[in-house]
């Protein structure tokens, strides 16, 4: 996002040296665990084959419940391999 490159953001990171600012490539879903979650979630919703609004909402809830903490931790571990 362009606003991430703004002077305000850069100044904030300069004022907080314990944190490192690292810009990712424009398209890098493997570096963003939430993208991995959305991909998994989308396929779980699709597998339920919702046919109307209520079944879609039910499928979305079921997909959320089907994704465990261990999957989320794995996606985070995977993305961290790419960072110093």
Short mmCIF file of N, CA, C and O in Angstrom, two decimals:
data_model
loop_
_atom_site.label_atom_id
_atom_site.label_comp_id
_atom_site.label_asym_id
_atom_site.label_seq_id
_atom_site.Cartn_x
_atom_site.Cartn_y
_atom_site.Cartn_z
N UNK A 1 0.83 -1.18 0.00
CA UNK A 1 0.00 0.00 0.00
C UNK A 1 0.88 1.25 0.00
O UNK A 1 1.89 1.31 0.70
N UNK A 2 0.48 2.21 -0.73
CA UNK A 2 1.27 3.43 -0.86
C UNK A 2 1.44 4.16 0.47
O UNK A 2 2.50 4.71 0.75
N UNK A 3 0.40 4.14 1.32
CA UNK A 3 0.53 4.89 2.58
C UNK A 3 1.57 4.28 3.51
O UNK A 3 2.07 4.96 4.41
N UNK A 4 1.91 3.01 3.31
CA UNK A 4 2.97 2.41 4.13
C UNK A 4 4.33 3.06 3.87
O UNK A 4 5.22 3.00 4.71
N UNK A 5 4.48 3.66 2.72
CA UNK A 5 5.74 4.30 2.36
C UNK A 5 5.76 5.78 2.72
O UNK A 5 6.70 6.49 2.35
N UNK A 6 4.76 6.25 3.44
CA UNK A 6 4.67 7.68 3.75
C UNK A 6 5.70 8.09 4.80
O UNK A 6 6.24 7.26 5.53
N UNK A 7 5.96 9.36 4.86
CA UNK A 7 6.91 9.92 5.82
C UNK A 7 6.46 9.64 7.25
O UNK A 7 7.27 9.34 8.12
N UNK A 8 5.17 9.73 7.52
CA UNK A 8 4.65 9.49 8.87
C UNK A 8 4.99 8.06 9.33
O UNK A 8 5.44 7.86 10.46
N UNK A 9 4.79 7.10 8.46
CA UNK A 9 5.09 5.71 8.80
C UNK A 9 6.59 5.53 9.01
O UNK A 9 7.03 4.91 9.98
N UNK A 10 7.38 6.07 8.11
CA UNK A 10 8.84 5.97 8.26
C UNK A 10 9.32 6.63 9.55
O UNK A 10 10.18 6.09 10.25
N UNK A 11 8.77 7.77 9.88
CA UNK A 11 9.13 8.46 11.12
C UNK A 11 8.75 7.63 12.34
O UNK A 11 9.49 7.58 13.32
N UNK A 12 7.60 6.97 12.28
CA UNK A 12 7.18 6.15 13.40
C UNK A 12 8.16 5.01 13.64
O UNK A 12 8.55 4.73 14.76
N UNK A 13 8.57 4.34 12.57
CA UNK A 13 9.52 3.24 12.72
C UNK A 13 10.89 3.76 13.19
O UNK A 13 11.58 3.08 13.95
N UNK A 14 11.27 4.92 12.77
CA UNK A 14 12.52 5.52 13.24
C UNK A 14 12.44 5.78 14.74
O UNK A 14 13.41 5.57 15.47
N UNK A 15 11.28 6.21 15.22
CA UNK A 15 11.09 6.48 16.65
C UNK A 15 10.96 5.19 17.48
O UNK A 15 11.06 5.24 18.70
N UNK A 16 10.75 4.07 16.84
CA UNK A 16 10.61 2.77 17.52
C UNK A 16 11.63 1.79 16.95
O UNK A 16 11.29 0.88 16.19
N UNK A 17 12.91 1.94 17.32
CA UNK A 17 13.97 1.15 16.69
C UNK A 17 13.93 -0.35 17.00
O UNK A 17 14.63 -1.12 16.35
N UNK A 18 13.11 -0.77 17.96
CA UNK A 18 13.02 -2.20 18.26
C UNK A 18 12.28 -2.95 17.15
O UNK A 18 12.33 -4.18 17.09
N UNK A 19 11.60 -2.22 16.29
CA UNK A 19 10.85 -2.83 15.19
C UNK A 19 11.55 -2.54 13.88
O UNK A 19 12.16 -1.50 13.71
N UNK A 20 11.46 -3.50 12.98
CA UNK A 20 12.11 -3.36 11.68
C UNK A 20 11.03 -3.22 10.61
O UNK A 20 10.04 -3.95 10.60
N UNK A 21 11.25 -2.28 9.71
CA UNK A 21 10.34 -2.10 8.60
C UNK A 21 10.92 -2.85 7.40
O UNK A 21 12.08 -2.65 7.03
N UNK A 22 10.12 -3.73 6.84
CA UNK A 22 10.56 -4.52 5.70
C UNK A 22 9.41 -4.56 4.70
O UNK A 22 8.32 -5.03 5.01
N UNK A 23 9.64 -4.03 3.52
CA UNK A 23 8.59 -4.01 2.50
C UNK A 23 8.59 -5.32 1.73
O UNK A 23 9.64 -5.82 1.34
N UNK A 24 7.41 -5.86 1.54
CA UNK A 24 7.24 -7.12 0.83
C UNK A 24 7.03 -6.85 -0.66
O UNK A 24 6.61 -5.76 -1.04
N UNK A 25 7.29 -7.85 -1.49
CA UNK A 25 6.96 -7.70 -2.91
C UNK A 25 5.47 -7.44 -3.08
O UNK A 25 4.65 -7.78 -2.20
N UNK A 26 5.09 -6.86 -4.19
CA UNK A 26 3.70 -6.47 -4.42
C UNK A 26 2.74 -7.65 -4.27
O UNK A 26 1.67 -7.52 -3.69
N UNK A 27 3.09 -8.81 -4.76
CA UNK A 27 2.24 -9.98 -4.61
C UNK A 27 3.06 -11.07 -3.96
O UNK A 27 3.92 -11.66 -4.60
N UNK A 28 2.79 -11.32 -2.69
CA UNK A 28 3.56 -12.32 -1.95
C UNK A 28 2.68 -13.00 -0.91
O UNK A 28 2.91 -12.86 0.29
N UNK A 29 1.66 -13.74 -1.33
CA UNK A 29 0.75 -14.35 -0.36
C UNK A 29 1.43 -15.33 0.58
O UNK A 29 1.01 -15.50 1.71
N UNK A 30 2.55 -15.95 0.15
CA UNK A 30 3.23 -16.91 1.02
C UNK A 30 3.93 -16.21 2.19
O UNK A 30 4.31 -16.87 3.15
N UNK A 31 4.05 -14.89 2.12
CA UNK A 31 4.66 -14.14 3.21
C UNK A 31 3.63 -13.55 4.15
O UNK A 31 3.97 -12.91 5.14
N UNK A 32 2.36 -13.77 3.86
CA UNK A 32 1.28 -13.18 4.65
C UNK A 32 0.36 -14.31 5.12
O UNK A 32 -0.46 -14.81 4.34
N UNK A 33 0.47 -14.71 6.39
CA UNK A 33 -0.33 -15.85 6.88
C UNK A 33 -1.84 -15.68 6.69
O UNK A 33 -2.54 -16.67 6.49
N UNK A 34 -2.35 -14.48 6.69
CA UNK A 34 -3.80 -14.30 6.54
C UNK A 34 -4.24 -14.71 5.13
O UNK A 34 -5.35 -15.21 4.94
N UNK A 35 -3.36 -14.56 4.15
CA UNK A 35 -3.69 -15.00 2.79
C UNK A 35 -3.81 -16.52 2.74
O UNK A 35 -4.67 -17.06 2.04
N UNK A 36 -2.95 -17.21 3.48
CA UNK A 36 -3.03 -18.67 3.56
C UNK A 36 -4.35 -19.09 4.22
O UNK A 36 -5.01 -20.03 3.79
N UNK A 37 -4.72 -18.37 5.29
CA UNK A 37 -5.99 -18.65 5.96
C UNK A 37 -7.16 -18.46 5.00
O UNK A 37 -8.04 -19.33 4.88
N UNK A 38 -7.19 -17.31 4.29
CA UNK A 38 -8.30 -17.03 3.39
C UNK A 38 -8.41 -18.10 2.30
O UNK A 38 -9.51 -18.49 1.92
N UNK A 39 -7.28 -18.56 1.79
CA UNK A 39 -7.30 -19.59 0.75
C UNK A 39 -7.90 -20.89 1.30
O UNK A 39 -8.79 -21.48 0.67
N UNK A 40 -7.45 -21.31 2.45
CA UNK A 40 -7.96 -22.53 3.07
C UNK A 40 -9.45 -22.38 3.38
O UNK A 40 -10.26 -23.27 3.09
N UNK A 41 -9.81 -21.26 3.94
CA UNK A 41 -11.20 -20.99 4.33
C UNK A 41 -12.12 -21.00 3.11
O UNK A 41 -13.20 -21.59 3.13
N UNK A 42 -11.66 -20.35 2.05
CA UNK A 42 -12.48 -20.27 0.82
C UNK A 42 -12.79 -21.67 0.28
O UNK A 42 -13.92 -21.97 -0.11
N UNK A 43 -11.77 -22.57 0.27
CA UNK A 43 -12.00 -23.91 -0.24
C UNK A 43 -12.91 -24.72 0.67
O UNK A 43 -13.71 -25.53 0.20
N UNK A 44 -12.81 -24.50 1.98
CA UNK A 44 -13.70 -25.19 2.91
C UNK A 44 -15.14 -24.72 2.73
O UNK A 44 -16.07 -25.52 2.82
N UNK A 45 -15.33 -23.44 2.48
CA UNK A 45 -16.69 -22.93 2.20
C UNK A 45 -17.20 -23.56 0.90
O UNK A 45 -18.33 -24.05 0.84
N UNK A 46 -16.36 -23.57 -0.11
CA UNK A 46 -16.75 -24.13 -1.41
C UNK A 46 -17.14 -25.61 -1.28
O UNK A 46 -18.10 -26.07 -1.91
N UNK A 47 -16.39 -26.36 -0.46
CA UNK A 47 -16.68 -27.79 -0.28
C UNK A 47 -18.06 -28.04 0.30
O UNK A 47 -18.64 -29.10 0.08
N UNK A 48 -18.60 -27.06 1.03
CA UNK A 48 -19.95 -27.20 1.59
C UNK A 48 -21.05 -26.90 0.57
O UNK A 48 -22.23 -27.06 0.86
N UNK A 49 -20.68 -26.41 -0.59
CA UNK A 49 -21.60 -26.11 -1.69
C UNK A 49 -22.85 -25.33 -1.23
O UNK A 49 -23.97 -25.81 -1.38
N UNK A 50 -22.64 -24.13 -0.68
CA UNK A 50 -23.80 -23.35 -0.26
C UNK A 50 -24.66 -22.95 -1.46
O UNK A 50 -24.15 -22.63 -2.52
N UNK A 51 -25.96 -23.00 -1.30
CA UNK A 51 -26.87 -22.72 -2.41
C UNK A 51 -27.75 -21.49 -2.19
O UNK A 51 -28.46 -21.08 -3.09
N UNK A 52 -27.73 -20.91 -0.98
CA UNK A 52 -28.46 -19.67 -0.74
C UNK A 52 -27.73 -18.89 0.36
O UNK A 52 -26.69 -19.35 0.86
N UNK A 53 -28.26 -17.74 0.72
CA UNK A 53 -27.55 -16.87 1.67
C UNK A 53 -27.35 -17.54 3.02
O UNK A 53 -26.26 -17.49 3.59
N UNK A 54 -28.36 -18.20 3.57
CA UNK A 54 -28.22 -18.81 4.89
C UNK A 54 -27.25 -19.98 4.86
O UNK A 54 -26.46 -20.15 5.79
N UNK A 55 -27.30 -20.79 3.81
CA UNK A 55 -26.36 -21.91 3.76
C UNK A 55 -24.93 -21.38 3.54
O UNK A 55 -23.97 -22.00 3.99
N UNK A 56 -24.80 -20.24 2.87
CA UNK A 56 -23.48 -19.63 2.72
C UNK A 56 -22.94 -19.19 4.08
O UNK A 56 -21.79 -19.46 4.41
N UNK A 57 -23.79 -18.55 4.87
CA UNK A 57 -23.36 -18.11 6.20
C UNK A 57 -22.98 -19.32 7.06
O UNK A 57 -21.97 -19.32 7.75
N UNK A 58 -23.80 -20.37 6.99
CA UNK A 58 -23.48 -21.60 7.74
C UNK A 58 -22.17 -22.21 7.27
O UNK A 58 -21.36 -22.68 8.08
N UNK A 59 -21.96 -22.23 5.96
CA UNK A 59 -20.71 -22.78 5.41
C UNK A 59 -19.51 -21.95 5.84
O UNK A 59 -18.44 -22.49 6.13
N UNK A 60 -19.67 -20.63 5.90
CA UNK A 60 -18.58 -19.76 6.33
C UNK A 60 -18.24 -20.02 7.80
O UNK A 60 -17.05 -20.11 8.16
N UNK A 61 -19.26 -20.16 8.64
CA UNK A 61 -19.02 -20.46 10.05
C UNK A 61 -18.36 -21.83 10.23
O UNK A 61 -17.41 -21.98 11.00
N UNK A 62 -18.85 -22.82 9.50
CA UNK A 62 -18.29 -24.17 9.60
C UNK A 62 -16.83 -24.18 9.15
O UNK A 62 -15.99 -24.85 9.75
N UNK A 63 -16.53 -23.42 8.11
CA UNK A 63 -15.15 -23.36 7.61
C UNK A 63 -14.23 -22.73 8.65
O UNK A 63 -13.10 -23.20 8.86
N UNK A 64 -14.71 -21.70 9.33
CA UNK A 64 -13.90 -21.07 10.40
C UNK A 64 -13.61 -22.07 11.51
O UNK A 64 -12.49 -22.15 12.01
N UNK A 65 -14.63 -22.82 11.90
CA UNK A 65 -14.46 -23.79 12.98
C UNK A 65 -13.57 -24.96 12.58
O UNK A 65 -12.95 -25.59 13.43
N UNK A 66 -13.49 -25.24 11.27
CA UNK A 66 -12.69 -26.37 10.79
C UNK A 66 -11.21 -26.05 10.71
O UNK A 66 -10.39 -26.96 10.54
N UNK A 67 -10.84 -24.79 10.80
CA UNK A 67 -9.43 -24.41 10.72
C UNK A 67 -8.91 -24.23 12.14
O UNK A 67 -9.35 -23.34 12.86
N UNK A 68 -7.99 -25.07 12.52
CA UNK A 68 -7.48 -25.05 13.88
C UNK A 68 -6.28 -24.15 14.07
O UNK A 68 -5.67 -23.65 13.12
N UNK A 69 -5.94 -23.95 15.33
CA UNK A 69 -4.80 -23.11 15.70
C UNK A 69 -3.50 -23.66 15.11
O UNK A 69 -2.62 -22.89 14.72
N UNK A 70 -3.40 -24.98 15.03
CA UNK A 70 -2.17 -25.58 14.50
C UNK A 70 -1.94 -25.19 13.05
O UNK A 70 -0.79 -24.98 12.63
N UNK A 71 -3.00 -25.05 12.28
CA UNK A 71 -2.86 -24.60 10.89
C UNK A 71 -2.36 -23.16 10.85
O UNK A 71 -1.45 -22.83 10.09
N UNK A 72 -2.95 -22.31 11.68
CA UNK A 72 -2.54 -20.90 11.73
C UNK A 72 -1.08 -20.79 12.15
O UNK A 72 -0.31 -20.02 11.57
N UNK A 73 -0.68 -21.56 13.15
CA UNK A 73 0.71 -21.53 13.60
C UNK A 73 1.65 -22.00 12.50
O UNK A 73 2.74 -21.46 12.33
N UNK A 74 1.22 -22.99 11.74
CA UNK A 74 2.03 -23.47 10.62
C UNK A 74 2.22 -22.41 9.55
O UNK A 74 3.31 -22.25 9.00
N UNK A 75 1.17 -21.67 9.24
CA UNK A 75 1.28 -20.61 8.23
C UNK A 75 2.21 -19.51 8.73
O UNK A 75 2.98 -18.95 7.94
N UNK A 76 2.16 -19.21 10.01
CA UNK A 76 3.06 -18.19 10.57
C UNK A 76 4.50 -18.69 10.52
O UNK A 76 5.40 -17.96 10.10
N UNK A 77 4.73 -19.94 10.92
CA UNK A 77 6.09 -20.51 10.85
C UNK A 77 6.61 -20.47 9.41
O UNK A 77 7.76 -20.13 9.16
N UNK A 78 5.75 -20.84 8.47
CA UNK A 78 6.16 -20.85 7.07
C UNK A 78 6.58 -19.46 6.60
O UNK A 78 7.61 -19.29 5.97
N UNK A 79 5.79 -18.44 6.92
CA UNK A 79 6.12 -17.09 6.46
C UNK A 79 7.38 -16.56 7.15
O UNK A 79 8.15 -15.83 6.53
N UNK A 80 7.61 -16.95 8.40
CA UNK A 80 8.79 -16.45 9.12
C UNK A 80 10.10 -16.96 8.53
O UNK A 80 11.14 -16.35 8.71
N UNK A 81 10.05 -18.07 7.79
CA UNK A 81 11.28 -18.59 7.17
C UNK A 81 11.86 -17.63 6.15
O UNK A 81 13.03 -17.69 5.82
N UNK A 82 11.05 -16.72 5.63
CA UNK A 82 11.49 -15.80 4.59
C UNK A 82 12.06 -14.50 5.15
O UNK A 82 12.50 -13.64 4.39
N UNK A 83 11.99 -14.31 6.48
CA UNK A 83 12.44 -13.06 7.09
C UNK A 83 13.74 -13.27 7.87
O UNK A 83 13.97 -14.35 8.39
N UNK A 84 14.56 -12.22 7.97
CA UNK A 84 15.82 -12.35 8.73
C UNK A 84 15.56 -12.53 10.23
O UNK A 84 14.54 -12.17 10.74
#
